[in-house]
C-alpha positions as MATLAB code, in Angstrom:
seq = 'MKKVVFGLLSLSLLAVPAMANEQENIDIYTEQPIEQVTAPVTVVMTLHERQLLSRSITQWAETMGFKVKWASSKDFRVFRDIELTGESVDDVLIQLANILSGPDYGLQIKLYAKNQVLVIEEW';
ca = [
     174.854  122.795  -40.245;
     171.569  121.939  -41.891;
     168.257  122.620  -40.141;
     165.146  120.666  -41.153;
     161.675  121.647  -39.934;
     158.782  119.131  -39.749;
     155.603  120.905  -38.619;
     156.229  121.925  -35.013;
     159.273  119.679  -34.633;
     162.621  121.202  -35.572;
     165.610  118.941  -36.171;
     169.157  120.177  -36.579;
     171.471  117.849  -38.440;
     175.231  118.121  -38.118;
     177.220  116.044  -40.551;
     180.811  115.271  -39.660;
     182.969  114.611  -42.735;
     183.905  110.954  -43.012;
     187.446  109.773  -43.393;
     188.269  107.126  -45.918;
     186.824  103.721  -44.936;
     184.758  105.276  -42.100;
     181.022  105.614  -42.049;
     179.545  109.082  -41.929;
     178.486  110.164  -38.429;
     175.352  112.221  -38.031;
     174.370  113.742  -34.714;
     170.629  114.314  -34.376;
     169.075  116.228  -31.541;
     165.736  117.882  -30.922;
     165.095  121.179  -29.240;
     162.158  119.653  -27.342;
     161.487  116.112  -26.192;
     159.208  114.219  -28.542;
     156.008  112.912  -26.986;
     153.835  110.380  -28.698;
     150.194  111.194  -28.142;
     147.576  108.590  -28.913;
     143.916  109.336  -28.530;
     141.909  106.647  -26.769;
     139.691  104.671  -29.101;
     136.068  104.322  -28.121;
     133.653  101.901  -29.763;
     129.993  102.892  -29.417;
     126.857  100.852  -30.114;
     123.513  102.630  -29.973;
     120.315  100.600  -29.790;
     117.713  102.960  -31.192;
     114.339  103.673  -29.629;
     111.350  102.048  -31.399;
     113.631   99.954  -33.601;
     113.775   96.181  -33.483;
     116.790   94.921  -31.574;
     117.868   92.862  -34.589;
     117.867   95.984  -36.780;
     119.891   98.101  -34.321;
     122.505   95.386  -33.872;
     122.703   94.758  -37.627;
     123.205   98.462  -38.395;
     126.023   98.722  -35.867;
     127.672   95.457  -36.920;
     127.697   96.489  -40.581;
     129.490   99.744  -39.715;
     132.093   97.633  -37.894;
     132.518   95.360  -40.941;
     130.523   92.370  -39.644;
     127.588   90.440  -41.080;
     124.786   89.462  -38.691;
     122.865   86.209  -38.611;
     119.782   86.598  -36.417;
     119.151   82.924  -35.583;
     116.287   83.448  -33.161;
     112.538   83.398  -33.602;
     112.369   86.148  -30.953;
     112.996   89.837  -31.534;
     112.414   92.802  -29.263;
     111.488   96.440  -29.712;
     113.876   98.904  -28.067;
     111.884  101.228  -25.772;
     114.537  103.936  -25.418;
     117.975  104.678  -26.835;
     120.675  102.619  -25.166;
     124.347  103.425  -25.684;
     127.034  100.834  -25.014;
     130.659  102.014  -25.082;
     133.997  100.295  -24.737;
     137.610  100.360  -25.808;
     137.046   97.571  -28.342;
     134.350   95.685  -30.235;
     134.748   92.863  -27.705;
     134.063   95.252  -24.803;
     130.813   96.396  -26.394;
     129.716   92.862  -27.293;
     130.384   91.658  -23.740;
     128.089   94.398  -22.421;
     125.427   93.460  -24.970;
     125.785   89.752  -24.133;
     125.322   90.517  -20.427;
     122.034   92.254  -21.231;
     120.723   89.675  -23.705;
     121.684   86.565  -21.741;
     119.294   87.387  -18.902;
     115.981   85.573  -18.413;
     114.023   88.368  -20.116;
     115.713   87.780  -23.460;
     117.390   84.349  -23.417;
     119.761   85.194  -26.274;
     123.458   84.570  -26.725;
     126.023   86.182  -28.980;
     128.721   84.385  -30.928;
     131.373   86.354  -32.772;
     133.280   84.601  -35.531;
     136.016   87.209  -35.959;
     137.857   85.368  -38.715;
     134.728   85.294  -40.899;
     133.470   88.609  -39.504;
     130.086   87.118  -38.629;
     128.035   87.913  -35.542;
     125.408   85.292  -34.640;
     122.538   86.038  -32.250;
     120.674   82.916  -31.179;
     118.511   81.541  -28.394;
     120.083   79.612  -25.523;
];
């Protein structure tokens, strides 16, 4: 019997000799059940106090691998830090779009995922 250890997981391998024209049989068992643990992914966008909105969005987008085209003559200063979180980039952008599409801002967001371009423009 051969015992192989991988980190905390111990596998014991038992090889049964094969007869002519038969495939080799290997029984594999674990001493403990294997659990797959995946950590939840969280995407965070922080709009920084005293920074222009265009700058905060551009900084975040660049860290996510996107280019930003600010296609609006309007820009806004962020008065306090605002943190948007979600399970994906889309979740965060939906939250941002809900804020920016209101009458106070009048902006819309378009994400061109294939080209990795984020466009912010007026309605």
